[in-house]
mmCIF file with all atom_site columns, C-alpha atoms in Angstrom:
data_model
loop_
_atom_site.group_PDB
_atom_site.id
_atom_site.type_symbol
_atom_site.label_atom_id
_atom_site.label_alt_id
_atom_site.label_comp_id
_atom_site.label_asym_id
_atom_site.label_entity_id
_atom_site.label_seq_id
_atom_site.pdbx_PDB_ins_code
_atom_site.Cartn_x
_atom_site.Cartn_y
_atom_site.Cartn_z
_atom_site.occupancy
_atom_site.B_iso_or_equiv
_atom_site.pdbx_formal_charge
_atom_site.auth_seq_id
_atom_site.auth_comp_id
_atom_site.auth_asym_id
_atom_site.auth_atom_id
_atom_site.pdbx_PDB_model_num
ATOM 1  C CA . MET A 1 1  ? -15.402 6.320   -9.700  1.00 0.00 ? 3  MET A CA 1
ATOM 2  C CA . ALA A 1 2  ? -11.974 6.165   -11.394 1.00 0.00 ? 4  ALA A CA 1
ATOM 3  C CA . ARG A 1 3  ? -8.974  4.477   -9.534  1.00 0.00 ? 5  ARG A CA 1
ATOM 4  C CA . ILE A 1 4  ? -6.692  6.428   -7.936  1.00 0.00 ? 6  ILE A CA 1
ATOM 5  C CA . ASP A 1 5  ? -3.159  6.763   -9.683  1.00 0.00 ? 7  ASP A CA 1
ATOM 6  C CA . TRP A 1 6  ? -1.076  5.072   -7.016  1.00 0.00 ? 8  TRP A CA 1
ATOM 7  C CA . ARG A 1 7  ? 2.140   6.850   -8.798  1.00 0.00 ? 9  ARG A CA 1
ATOM 8  C CA . GLU A 1 8  ? 1.550   9.981   -7.128  1.00 0.00 ? 10 GLU A CA 1
ATOM 9  C CA . ARG A 1 9  ? 1.581   8.435   -3.752  1.00 0.00 ? 11 ARG A CA 1
ATOM 10 C CA . VAL A 1 10 ? 3.546   5.152   -3.869  1.00 0.00 ? 12 VAL A CA 1
ATOM 11 C CA . ALA A 1 11 ? 7.620   5.452   -4.101  1.00 0.00 ? 13 ALA A CA 1
ATOM 12 C CA . ILE A 1 12 ? 10.203  2.944   -4.342  1.00 0.00 ? 14 ILE A CA 1
ATOM 13 C CA . ASP A 1 13 ? 13.362  4.244   -3.412  1.00 0.00 ? 15 ASP A CA 1
ATOM 14 C CA . PRO A 1 14 ? 16.221  1.863   -2.570  1.00 0.00 ? 16 PRO A CA 1
ATOM 15 C CA . ASP A 1 15 ? 17.428  4.137   0.338   1.00 0.00 ? 17 ASP A CA 1
ATOM 16 C CA . ILE A 1 16 ? 14.129  4.091   2.012   1.00 0.00 ? 18 ILE A CA 1
ATOM 17 C CA . HIS A 1 17 ? 12.908  0.769   3.804   1.00 0.00 ? 19 HIS A CA 1
ATOM 18 C CA . HIS A 1 18 ? 15.047  -1.475  1.659   1.00 0.00 ? 20 HIS A CA 1
ATOM 19 C CA . GLY A 1 19 ? 13.561  -0.216  -1.696  1.00 0.00 ? 21 GLY A CA 1
ATOM 20 C CA . GLU A 1 20 ? 10.156  -1.715  -0.676  1.00 0.00 ? 22 GLU A CA 1
ATOM 21 C CA . SER A 1 21 ? 7.069   0.122   -2.082  1.00 0.00 ? 23 SER A CA 1
ATOM 22 C CA . CYS A 1 22 ? 6.020   2.870   0.570   1.00 0.00 ? 24 CYS A CA 1
ATOM 23 C CA . ILE A 1 23 ? 3.707   6.083   0.804   1.00 0.00 ? 25 ILE A CA 1
ATOM 24 C CA . ARG A 1 24 ? 5.679   8.754   -0.358  1.00 0.00 ? 26 ARG A CA 1
ATOM 25 C CA . GLY A 1 25 ? 7.059   10.819  2.097   1.00 0.00 ? 27 GLY A CA 1
ATOM 26 C CA . THR A 1 26 ? 6.973   8.026   4.677   1.00 0.00 ? 28 THR A CA 1
ATOM 27 C CA . ARG A 1 27 ? 8.609   4.775   5.563   1.00 0.00 ? 29 ARG A CA 1
ATOM 28 C CA . ILE A 1 28 ? 4.982   3.111   5.627   1.00 0.00 ? 30 ILE A CA 1
ATOM 29 C CA . PRO A 1 29 ? 5.311   -0.010  3.286   1.00 0.00 ? 31 PRO A CA 1
ATOM 30 C CA . VAL A 1 30 ? 2.536   -0.687  1.181   1.00 0.00 ? 32 VAL A CA 1
ATOM 31 C CA . VAL A 1 31 ? 2.476   -4.060  2.307   1.00 0.00 ? 33 VAL A CA 1
ATOM 32 C CA . ILE A 1 32 ? 1.536   -3.185  5.873   1.00 0.00 ? 34 ILE A CA 1
ATOM 33 C CA . ILE A 1 33 ? -1.377  -1.166  4.404   1.00 0.00 ? 35 ILE A CA 1
ATOM 34 C CA . VAL A 1 34 ? -3.049  -3.796  2.637   1.00 0.00 ? 36 VAL A CA 1
ATOM 35 C CA . GLY A 1 35 ? -2.129  -6.529  5.329   1.00 0.00 ? 37 GLY A CA 1
ATOM 36 C CA . SER A 1 36 ? -3.560  -4.498  7.742   1.00 0.00 ? 38 SER A CA 1
ATOM 37 C CA . LEU A 1 37 ? -6.577  -4.348  5.566   1.00 0.00 ? 39 LEU A CA 1
ATOM 38 C CA . ALA A 1 38 ? -6.774  -7.979  5.043   1.00 0.00 ? 40 ALA A CA 1
ATOM 39 C CA . ASP A 1 39 ? -6.604  -8.341  8.576   1.00 0.00 ? 41 ASP A CA 1
ATOM 40 C CA . GLY A 1 40 ? -9.853  -6.684  9.035   1.00 0.00 ? 42 GLY A CA 1
ATOM 41 C CA . MET A 1 41 ? -8.513  -3.210  10.099  1.00 0.00 ? 43 MET A CA 1
ATOM 42 C CA . SER A 1 42 ? -10.899 -0.106  8.747   1.00 0.00 ? 44 SER A CA 1
ATOM 43 C CA . PHE A 1 43 ? -9.533  2.699   7.020   1.00 0.00 ? 45 PHE A CA 1
ATOM 44 C CA . GLU A 1 44 ? -10.288 4.566   10.104  1.00 0.00 ? 46 GLU A CA 1
ATOM 45 C CA . GLU A 1 45 ? -8.373  2.144   12.370  1.00 0.00 ? 47 GLU A CA 1
ATOM 46 C CA . ILE A 1 46 ? -5.297  2.541   9.886   1.00 0.00 ? 48 ILE A CA 1
ATOM 47 C CA . LEU A 1 47 ? -5.535  6.159   9.766   1.00 0.00 ? 49 LEU A CA 1
ATOM 48 C CA . ARG A 1 48 ? -5.552  6.237   13.846  1.00 0.00 ? 50 ARG A CA 1
ATOM 49 C CA . GLU A 1 49 ? -2.655  3.804   13.823  1.00 0.00 ? 51 GLU A CA 1
ATOM 50 C CA . TYR A 1 50 ? -0.647  5.856   11.081  1.00 0.00 ? 52 TYR A CA 1
ATOM 51 C CA . PRO A 1 51 ? -1.916  9.336   11.404  1.00 0.00 ? 53 PRO A CA 1
ATOM 52 C CA . GLN A 1 52 ? 0.810   10.720  8.625   1.00 0.00 ? 54 GLN A CA 1
ATOM 53 C CA . LEU A 1 53 ? -1.375  8.713   6.491   1.00 0.00 ? 55 LEU A CA 1
ATOM 54 C CA . SER A 1 54 ? -4.560  10.010  4.507   1.00 0.00 ? 56 SER A CA 1
ATOM 55 C CA . GLU A 1 55 ? -7.530  7.587   2.824   1.00 0.00 ? 57 GLU A CA 1
ATOM 56 C CA . GLU A 1 56 ? -6.290  8.504   -0.398  1.00 0.00 ? 58 GLU A CA 1
ATOM 57 C CA . ASP A 1 57 ? -2.767  6.661   0.475   1.00 0.00 ? 59 ASP A CA 1
ATOM 58 C CA . ILE A 1 58 ? -4.491  4.005   1.570   1.00 0.00 ? 60 ILE A CA 1
ATOM 59 C CA . ARG A 1 59 ? -6.374  3.863   -1.634  1.00 0.00 ? 61 ARG A CA 1
ATOM 60 C CA . ALA A 1 60 ? -3.265  4.055   -3.456  1.00 0.00 ? 62 ALA A CA 1
ATOM 61 C CA . ALA A 1 61 ? -1.675  1.186   -1.851  1.00 0.00 ? 63 ALA A CA 1
ATOM 62 C CA . LEU A 1 62 ? -4.686  -0.701  -2.821  1.00 0.00 ? 64 LEU A CA 1
ATOM 63 C CA . ALA A 1 63 ? -4.575  0.483   -6.447  1.00 0.00 ? 65 ALA A CA 1
ATOM 64 C CA . TYR A 1 64 ? -0.909  -0.393  -6.187  1.00 0.00 ? 66 TYR A CA 1
ATOM 65 C CA . ALA A 1 65 ? -1.303  -3.754  -5.058  1.00 0.00 ? 67 ALA A CA 1
ATOM 66 C CA . ALA A 1 66 ? -4.227  -4.506  -7.912  1.00 0.00 ? 68 ALA A CA 1
ATOM 67 C CA . GLU A 1 67 ? -1.554  -3.173  -10.549 1.00 0.00 ? 69 GLU A CA 1
ATOM 68 C CA . VAL A 1 68 ? 1.190   -5.652  -9.193  1.00 0.00 ? 70 VAL A CA 1
ATOM 69 C CA . LEU A 1 69 ? -1.482  -8.520  -9.224  1.00 0.00 ? 71 LEU A CA 1
ATOM 70 C CA . GLU A 1 70 ? -2.403  -7.817  -12.996 1.00 0.00 ? 72 GLU A CA 1
ATOM 71 C CA . ASN A 1 71 ? 1.033   -8.689  -13.742 1.00 0.00 ? 73 ASN A CA 1
ATOM 72 C CA . GLU A 1 72 ? 1.704   -11.550 -11.831 1.00 0.00 ? 74 GLU A CA 1
ATOM 73 C CA . THR A 1 73 ? 0.502   -15.134 -11.593 1.00 0.00 ? 75 THR A CA 1
ATOM 74 C CA . LEU A 1 74 ? 0.675   -16.588 -7.832  1.00 0.00 ? 76 LEU A CA 1
ATOM 75 C CA . ALA A 1 75 ? -0.014  -20.012 -7.413  1.00 0.00 ? 77 ALA A CA 1
ATOM 76 C CA . PRO A 1 76 ? -0.653  -21.858 -4.304  1.00 0.00 ? 78 PRO A CA 1
ATOM 77 C CA . ARG A 1 77 ? 2.192   -24.126 -2.642  1.00 0.00 ? 79 ARG A CA 1
ATOM 78 C CA . VAL A 1 78 ? 1.655   -27.860 -3.002  1.00 0.00 ? 80 VAL A CA 1
ATOM 79 C CA . THR A 1 79 ? 2.824   -29.906 -0.056  1.00 0.00 ? 81 THR A CA 1
#
């Protein structure tokens, strides 16, 4: 299965939600979608919570997050 092209569904606009990456046509940040999945919500639960989203929007949020992580190096904080 080919990965969805997130560029069709994710927008970054400085006038919308402080420039955070959001699903195009909404004010729903990608980080909310990815975080909800990380917290154990299913696609169906997210779609019920945000009925303006589609399954493709959720997949685009994940594809966007994957591409961002490909270009970032994260290391745990040493305390």
